[in-house]
Amino acid sequence: MQNDCHPVCMESTGKYWVPVYNVLESAMNEVRVCNPKWLSLVKGEKDDNKDAARICDLYRNGMTKSSYIPNKQIRTLRELTRLRQKYVQQRTSDYNRLINCLTVSNYKLDMVFSNVRGRSASLIINLILSGEPYTDEDILKCVSSRCKAPREDILRACHGFVLDKFQRQKLQIIQDHIDGLTKEIEKLDRIIAEACEDQND
């Protein structure tokens, strides 16, 4: 800027280019971000100065190809959706861990419920983890009337080994983490919806 040089061309190395791009985006006429493989140098000794001179020569001769960089609103929306995806993946992993822990204790919920994340299975899991004594009638009260699995099969699937205190505590930690992730995903859904509305305005 001090030398009245308004076009900028740089490599998109890792995430290091992002802070620089954020600063220059509104101050320069053009900020061109290029894949490093399109700006590869001849093997041998090189340093930052040589890299900069090489990129400058390539740009001036029209030999650089710009990567697609969306506007700031879209970049922010991407970050939000990627975070949401990460939380969903973590929650799925925790669900699988929870069911696997129950399975090794002879609770076969995944054999009778097509969706072990559904309301019926969740209520039964909460009942198992409560540590309180429960009856077959208590189990069946958790089952939705729309559930197609025979009630006898559901009861057999829920008659596993009695979990000791430490097993229940471990499973409760997993369940609490699932619940926490669900709340964060719901928050992100609201933020993403708001961001989309701003984008459409």
PDB file of C-alpha atoms in Angstrom:
ATOM      1  CA  MET A   1       0.000   0.000   0.000  1.00  0.00           C
ATOM      2  CA  GLN A   2       2.875   2.392   0.770  1.00  0.00           C
ATOM      3  CA  ASN A   3       4.239   1.803  -2.744  1.00  0.00           C
ATOM      4  CA  ASP A   4       0.824   2.205  -4.383  1.00  0.00           C
ATOM      5  CA  CYS A   5       0.806  -1.490  -5.315  1.00  0.00           C
ATOM      6  CA  HIS A   6      -2.816  -2.591  -5.292  1.00  0.00           C
ATOM      7  CA  PRO A   7      -2.851  -6.116  -6.801  1.00  0.00           C
ATOM      8  CA  VAL A   8      -1.586  -8.873  -4.487  1.00  0.00           C
ATOM      9  CA  CYS A   9      -0.743 -12.458  -5.399  1.00  0.00           C
ATOM     10  CA  MET A  10       0.189 -15.066  -2.802  1.00  0.00           C
ATOM     11  CA  GLU A  11       0.279 -18.779  -2.100  1.00  0.00           C
ATOM     12  CA  SER A  12      -2.505 -20.501  -0.177  1.00  0.00           C
ATOM     13  CA  THR A  13      -0.190 -22.325   2.218  1.00  0.00           C
ATOM     14  CA  GLY A  14      -2.128 -24.032   5.019  1.00  0.00           C
ATOM     15  CA  LYS A  15      -4.156 -21.445   6.948  1.00  0.00           C
ATOM     16  CA  TYR A  16      -1.360 -18.878   7.069  1.00  0.00           C
ATOM     17  CA  TRP A  17      -2.755 -16.909   4.143  1.00  0.00           C
ATOM     18  CA  VAL A  18      -6.154 -16.354   5.783  1.00  0.00           C
ATOM     19  CA  PRO A  19      -5.180 -13.597   8.289  1.00  0.00           C
ATOM     20  CA  VAL A  20      -3.266 -11.779   5.543  1.00  0.00           C
ATOM     21  CA  TYR A  21      -6.228 -12.100   3.165  1.00  0.00           C
ATOM     22  CA  ASN A  22      -8.610 -10.751   5.827  1.00  0.00           C
ATOM     23  CA  VAL A  23      -6.508  -7.597   6.149  1.00  0.00           C
ATOM     24  CA  LEU A  24      -5.920  -7.035   2.437  1.00  0.00           C
ATOM     25  CA  GLU A  25      -9.374  -7.992   1.152  1.00  0.00           C
ATOM     26  CA  SER A  26     -10.931  -4.575   1.659  1.00  0.00           C
ATOM     27  CA  ALA A  27      -7.751  -2.551   1.099  1.00  0.00           C
ATOM     28  CA  MET A  28      -6.594  -3.865  -2.285  1.00  0.00           C
ATOM     29  CA  ASN A  29      -8.117  -3.869  -5.764  1.00  0.00           C
ATOM     30  CA  GLU A  30      -7.281  -7.539  -6.208  1.00  0.00           C
ATOM     31  CA  VAL A  31      -6.014 -10.215  -3.841  1.00  0.00           C
ATOM     32  CA  ARG A  32      -5.207 -13.357  -5.802  1.00  0.00           C
ATOM     33  CA  VAL A  33      -4.688 -16.542  -3.801  1.00  0.00           C
ATOM     34  CA  CYS A  34      -3.059 -19.370  -5.747  1.00  0.00           C
ATOM     35  CA  ASN A  35      -2.491 -23.035  -5.102  1.00  0.00           C
ATOM     36  CA  PRO A  36       1.233 -23.547  -4.348  1.00  0.00           C
ATOM     37  CA  LYS A  37       1.499 -26.279  -7.001  1.00  0.00           C
ATOM     38  CA  TRP A  38       0.653 -23.663  -9.642  1.00  0.00           C
ATOM     39  CA  LEU A  39       3.520 -21.497  -8.393  1.00  0.00           C
ATOM     40  CA  SER A  40       6.119 -24.234  -7.982  1.00  0.00           C
ATOM     41  CA  LEU A  41       9.714 -23.124  -8.160  1.00  0.00           C
ATOM     42  CA  VAL A  42      12.634 -24.843  -9.793  1.00  0.00           C
ATOM     43  CA  LYS A  43      14.364 -27.158  -7.342  1.00  0.00           C
ATOM     44  CA  GLY A  44      17.328 -25.673  -5.567  1.00  0.00           C
ATOM     45  CA  GLU A  45      18.025 -22.943  -3.094  1.00  0.00           C
ATOM     46  CA  LYS A  46      15.122 -20.652  -2.447  1.00  0.00           C
ATOM     47  CA  ASP A  47      13.910 -18.264   0.214  1.00  0.00           C
ATOM     48  CA  ASP A  48      10.999 -15.917   0.830  1.00  0.00           C
ATOM     49  CA  ASN A  49      12.479 -13.177  -1.350  1.00  0.00           C
ATOM     50  CA  LYS A  50      12.997 -15.540  -4.276  1.00  0.00           C
ATOM     51  CA  ASP A  51       9.496 -16.944  -3.826  1.00  0.00           C
ATOM     52  CA  ALA A  52       8.017 -13.436  -3.836  1.00  0.00           C
ATOM     53  CA  ALA A  53       9.956 -12.441  -6.966  1.00  0.00           C
ATOM     54  CA  ARG A  54       8.913 -15.626  -8.748  1.00  0.00           C
ATOM     55  CA  ILE A  55       5.224 -15.127  -7.864  1.00  0.00           C
ATOM     56  CA  CYS A  56       5.449 -11.498  -8.995  1.00  0.00           C
ATOM     57  CA  ASP A  57       6.903 -12.509 -12.379  1.00  0.00           C
ATOM     58  CA  LEU A  58       4.247 -15.180 -12.883  1.00  0.00           C
ATOM     59  CA  TYR A  59       1.456 -12.737 -12.008  1.00  0.00           C
ATOM     60  CA  ARG A  60       2.742  -9.973 -14.279  1.00  0.00           C
ATOM     61  CA  ASN A  61       2.940 -12.419 -17.168  1.00  0.00           C
ATOM     62  CA  GLY A  62      -0.577 -13.731 -16.638  1.00  0.00           C
ATOM     63  CA  MET A  63       0.612 -17.160 -15.525  1.00  0.00           C
ATOM     64  CA  THR A  64      -1.230 -17.394 -12.194  1.00  0.00           C
ATOM     65  CA  LYS A  65      -4.589 -19.037 -11.614  1.00  0.00           C
ATOM     66  CA  SER A  66      -6.693 -17.691  -8.763  1.00  0.00           C
ATOM     67  CA  SER A  67      -8.353 -20.047  -6.314  1.00  0.00           C
ATOM     68  CA  TYR A  68     -12.014 -19.428  -5.580  1.00  0.00           C
ATOM     69  CA  ILE A  69     -12.318 -17.433  -2.359  1.00  0.00           C
ATOM     70  CA  PRO A  70     -15.952 -16.742  -1.364  1.00  0.00           C
ATOM     71  CA  ASN A  71     -16.970 -13.496   0.296  1.00  0.00           C
ATOM     72  CA  LYS A  72     -16.665 -13.039   4.055  1.00  0.00           C
ATOM     73  CA  GLN A  73     -20.291 -13.953   4.778  1.00  0.00           C
ATOM     74  CA  ILE A  74     -19.968 -17.257   2.924  1.00  0.00           C
ATOM     75  CA  ARG A  75     -16.648 -18.005   4.615  1.00  0.00           C
ATOM     76  CA  THR A  76     -18.271 -17.441   7.998  1.00  0.00           C
ATOM     77  CA  LEU A  77     -21.205 -19.677   7.020  1.00  0.00           C
ATOM     78  CA  ARG A  78     -18.768 -22.394   5.925  1.00  0.00           C
ATOM     79  CA  GLU A  79     -17.016 -22.256   9.295  1.00  0.00           C
ATOM     80  CA  LEU A  80     -20.342 -22.610  11.099  1.00  0.00           C
ATOM     81  CA  THR A  81     -21.525 -25.561   8.990  1.00  0.00           C
ATOM     82  CA  ARG A  82     -18.162 -27.307   9.318  1.00  0.00           C
ATOM     83  CA  LEU A  83     -18.300 -26.935  13.089  1.00  0.00           C
ATOM     84  CA  ARG A  84     -21.824 -28.342  13.066  1.00  0.00           C
ATOM     85  CA  GLN A  85     -20.684 -31.292  10.959  1.00  0.00           C
ATOM     86  CA  LYS A  86     -17.854 -31.957  13.420  1.00  0.00           C
ATOM     87  CA  TYR A  87     -20.269 -31.963  16.362  1.00  0.00           C
ATOM     88  CA  VAL A  88     -22.671 -34.294  14.534  1.00  0.00           C
ATOM     89  CA  GLN A  89     -19.795 -36.704  13.843  1.00  0.00           C
ATOM     90  CA  GLN A  90     -18.747 -36.583  17.495  1.00  0.00           C
ATOM     91  CA  ARG A  91     -22.307 -37.252  18.624  1.00  0.00           C
ATOM     92  CA  THR A  92     -22.640 -40.221  16.247  1.00  0.00           C
ATOM     93  CA  SER A  93     -19.368 -41.615  17.595  1.00  0.00           C
ATOM     94  CA  ASP A  94     -20.661 -41.241  21.154  1.00  0.00           C
ATOM     95  CA  TYR A  95     -23.954 -42.935  20.262  1.00  0.00           C
ATOM     96  CA  ASN A  96     -22.037 -45.890  18.820  1.00  0.00           C
ATOM     97  CA  ARG A  97     -19.815 -46.032  21.900  1.00  0.00           C
ATOM     98  CA  LEU A  98     -22.845 -46.000  24.190  1.00  0.00           C
ATOM     99  CA  ILE A  99     -24.613 -48.802  22.320  1.00  0.00           C
ATOM    100  CA  ASN A 100     -21.412 -50.876  22.130  1.00  0.00           C
ATOM    101  CA  CYS A 101     -20.936 -50.537  25.891  1.00  0.00           C
ATOM    102  CA  LEU A 102     -24.490 -51.719  26.467  1.00  0.00           C
ATOM    103  CA  THR A 103     -24.081 -54.553  23.962  1.00  0.00           C
ATOM    104  CA  VAL A 104     -21.077 -56.047  25.774  1.00  0.00           C
ATOM    105  CA  SER A 105     -23.273 -56.087  28.888  1.00  0.00           C
ATOM    106  CA  ASN A 106     -25.899 -58.077  26.945  1.00  0.00           C
ATOM    107  CA  TYR A 107     -28.309 -55.210  26.282  1.00  0.00           C
ATOM    108  CA  LYS A 108     -29.320 -55.685  22.640  1.00  0.00           C
ATOM    109  CA  LEU A 109     -31.299 -52.536  21.954  1.00  0.00           C
ATOM    110  CA  ASP A 110     -29.997 -52.260  18.413  1.00  0.00           C
ATOM    111  CA  MET A 111     -31.604 -55.633  17.651  1.00  0.00           C
ATOM    112  CA  VAL A 112     -35.134 -54.425  18.383  1.00  0.00           C
ATOM    113  CA  PHE A 113     -35.041 -50.703  17.623  1.00  0.00           C
ATOM    114  CA  SER A 114     -34.314 -49.499  14.111  1.00  0.00           C
ATOM    115  CA  ASN A 115     -33.267 -46.149  15.590  1.00  0.00           C
ATOM    116  CA  VAL A 116     -31.344 -46.453  18.849  1.00  0.00           C
ATOM    117  CA  ARG A 117     -31.356 -42.645  19.004  1.00  0.00           C
ATOM    118  CA  GLY A 118     -35.142 -42.520  19.021  1.00  0.00           C
ATOM    119  CA  ARG A 119     -37.345 -41.681  21.972  1.00  0.00           C
ATOM    120  CA  SER A 120     -38.176 -45.268  23.010  1.00  0.00           C
ATOM    121  CA  ALA A 121     -34.568 -46.470  23.055  1.00  0.00           C
ATOM    122  CA  SER A 122     -33.413 -43.267  24.781  1.00  0.00           C
ATOM    123  CA  LEU A 123     -35.977 -43.651  27.557  1.00  0.00           C
ATOM    124  CA  ILE A 124     -34.959 -47.264  28.101  1.00  0.00           C
ATOM    125  CA  ILE A 125     -31.273 -46.294  28.216  1.00  0.00           C
ATOM    126  CA  ASN A 126     -32.079 -43.619  30.812  1.00  0.00           C
ATOM    127  CA  LEU A 127     -33.969 -46.242  32.812  1.00  0.00           C
ATOM    128  CA  ILE A 128     -31.002 -48.638  32.696  1.00  0.00           C
ATOM    129  CA  LEU A 129     -28.566 -45.906  33.707  1.00  0.00           C
ATOM    130  CA  SER A 130     -30.734 -44.617  36.549  1.00  0.00           C
ATOM    131  CA  GLY A 131     -29.459 -47.290  38.930  1.00  0.00           C
ATOM    132  CA  GLU A 132     -32.972 -47.671  40.290  1.00  0.00           C
ATOM    133  CA  PRO A 133     -34.782 -51.044  40.220  1.00  0.00           C
ATOM    134  CA  TYR A 134     -37.241 -51.377  37.360  1.00  0.00           C
ATOM    135  CA  THR A 135     -39.735 -53.937  36.100  1.00  0.00           C
ATOM    136  CA  ASP A 136     -40.779 -55.212  32.685  1.00  0.00           C
ATOM    137  CA  GLU A 137     -43.777 -52.900  32.950  1.00  0.00           C
ATOM    138  CA  ASP A 138     -41.443 -49.923  33.439  1.00  0.00           C
ATOM    139  CA  ILE A 139     -39.554 -50.908  30.285  1.00  0.00           C
ATOM    140  CA  LEU A 140     -42.721 -51.256  28.217  1.00  0.00           C
ATOM    141  CA  LYS A 141     -43.923 -47.830  29.377  1.00  0.00           C
ATOM    142  CA  CYS A 142     -40.913 -46.384  27.566  1.00  0.00           C
ATOM    143  CA  VAL A 143     -41.881 -47.986  24.267  1.00  0.00           C
ATOM    144  CA  SER A 144     -43.863 -45.972  21.742  1.00  0.00           C
ATOM    145  CA  SER A 145     -47.150 -47.433  20.541  1.00  0.00           C
ATOM    146  CA  ARG A 146     -45.797 -47.061  16.996  1.00  0.00           C
ATOM    147  CA  CYS A 147     -42.910 -49.436  17.693  1.00  0.00           C
ATOM    148  CA  LYS A 148     -43.337 -52.573  15.573  1.00  0.00           C
ATOM    149  CA  ALA A 149     -40.976 -54.845  17.531  1.00  0.00           C
ATOM    150  CA  PRO A 150     -42.715 -57.557  19.600  1.00  0.00           C
ATOM    151  CA  ARG A 151     -42.845 -56.624  23.271  1.00  0.00           C
ATOM    152  CA  GLU A 152     -41.317 -59.976  24.229  1.00  0.00           C
ATOM    153  CA  ASP A 153     -38.275 -59.289  22.046  1.00  0.00           C
ATOM    154  CA  ILE A 154     -37.877 -55.822  23.578  1.00  0.00           C
ATOM    155  CA  LEU A 155     -37.906 -57.264  27.088  1.00  0.00           C
ATOM    156  CA  ARG A 156     -35.336 -59.916  26.188  1.00  0.00           C
ATOM    157  CA  ALA A 157     -33.121 -57.237  24.659  1.00  0.00           C
ATOM    158  CA  CYS A 158     -33.290 -55.246  27.897  1.00  0.00           C
ATOM    159  CA  HIS A 159     -32.412 -58.098  30.247  1.00  0.00           C
ATOM    160  CA  GLY A 160     -28.651 -57.668  30.321  1.00  0.00           C
ATOM    161  CA  PHE A 161     -26.180 -57.945  33.155  1.00  0.00           C
ATOM    162  CA  VAL A 162     -26.635 -55.601  36.071  1.00  0.00           C
ATOM    163  CA  LEU A 163     -24.318 -52.636  35.572  1.00  0.00           C
ATOM    164  CA  ASP A 164     -22.114 -51.768  38.503  1.00  0.00           C
ATOM    165  CA  LYS A 165     -21.725 -48.208  39.745  1.00  0.00           C
ATOM    166  CA  PHE A 166     -18.646 -47.451  37.669  1.00  0.00           C
ATOM    167  CA  GLN A 167     -20.123 -48.809  34.453  1.00  0.00           C
ATOM    168  CA  ARG A 168     -23.207 -46.660  34.937  1.00  0.00           C
ATOM    169  CA  GLN A 169     -21.070 -43.606  35.672  1.00  0.00           C
ATOM    170  CA  LYS A 170     -19.067 -44.165  32.500  1.00  0.00           C
ATOM    171  CA  LEU A 171     -22.209 -44.550  30.402  1.00  0.00           C
ATOM    172  CA  GLN A 172     -23.784 -41.504  32.041  1.00  0.00           C
ATOM    173  CA  ILE A 173     -20.734 -39.421  31.108  1.00  0.00           C
ATOM    174  CA  ILE A 174     -21.170 -40.525  27.488  1.00  0.00           C
ATOM    175  CA  GLN A 175     -24.903 -39.752  27.625  1.00  0.00           C
ATOM    176  CA  ASP A 176     -24.258 -36.312  29.123  1.00  0.00           C
ATOM    177  CA  HIS A 177     -21.749 -35.574  26.354  1.00  0.00           C
ATOM    178  CA  ILE A 178     -24.331 -36.583  23.740  1.00  0.00           C
ATOM    179  CA  ASP A 179     -26.908 -34.279  25.345  1.00  0.00           C
ATOM    180  CA  GLY A 180     -24.389 -31.433  25.463  1.00  0.00           C
ATOM    181  CA  LEU A 181     -23.495 -31.875  21.792  1.00  0.00           C
ATOM    182  CA  THR A 182     -27.179 -31.921  20.879  1.00  0.00           C
ATOM    183  CA  LYS A 183     -27.678 -28.554  22.587  1.00  0.00           C
ATOM    184  CA  GLU A 184     -24.653 -27.088  20.790  1.00  0.00           C
ATOM    185  CA  ILE A 185     -25.909 -28.408  17.431  1.00  0.00           C
ATOM    186  CA  GLU A 186     -29.292 -26.778  18.081  1.00  0.00           C
ATOM    187  CA  LYS A 187     -27.530 -23.471  18.867  1.00  0.00           C
ATOM    188  CA  LEU A 188     -25.546 -23.737  15.636  1.00  0.00           C
ATOM    189  CA  ASP A 189     -28.735 -24.451  13.681  1.00  0.00           C
ATOM    190  CA  ARG A 190     -30.186 -21.162  14.915  1.00  0.00           C
ATOM    191  CA  ILE A 191     -26.993 -19.238  14.161  1.00  0.00           C
ATOM    192  CA  ILE A 192     -26.711 -20.790  10.677  1.00  0.00           C
ATOM    193  CA  ALA A 193     -30.344 -19.950   9.918  1.00  0.00           C
ATOM    194  CA  GLU A 194     -29.708 -16.344  10.960  1.00  0.00           C
ATOM    195  CA  ALA A 195     -26.532 -16.200   8.853  1.00  0.00           C
ATOM    196  CA  CYS A 196     -28.447 -17.511   5.828  1.00  0.00           C
ATOM    197  CA  GLU A 197     -31.093 -14.807   6.268  1.00  0.00           C
ATOM    198  CA  ASP A 198     -28.373 -12.137   6.357  1.00  0.00           C
ATOM    199  CA  GLN A 199     -26.878 -13.599   3.197  1.00  0.00           C
ATOM    200  CA  ASN A 200     -30.210 -13.378   1.390  1.00  0.00           C
ATOM    201  CA  ASP A 201     -30.769  -9.745   2.361  1.00  0.00           C
TER     202      ASP A 201
END
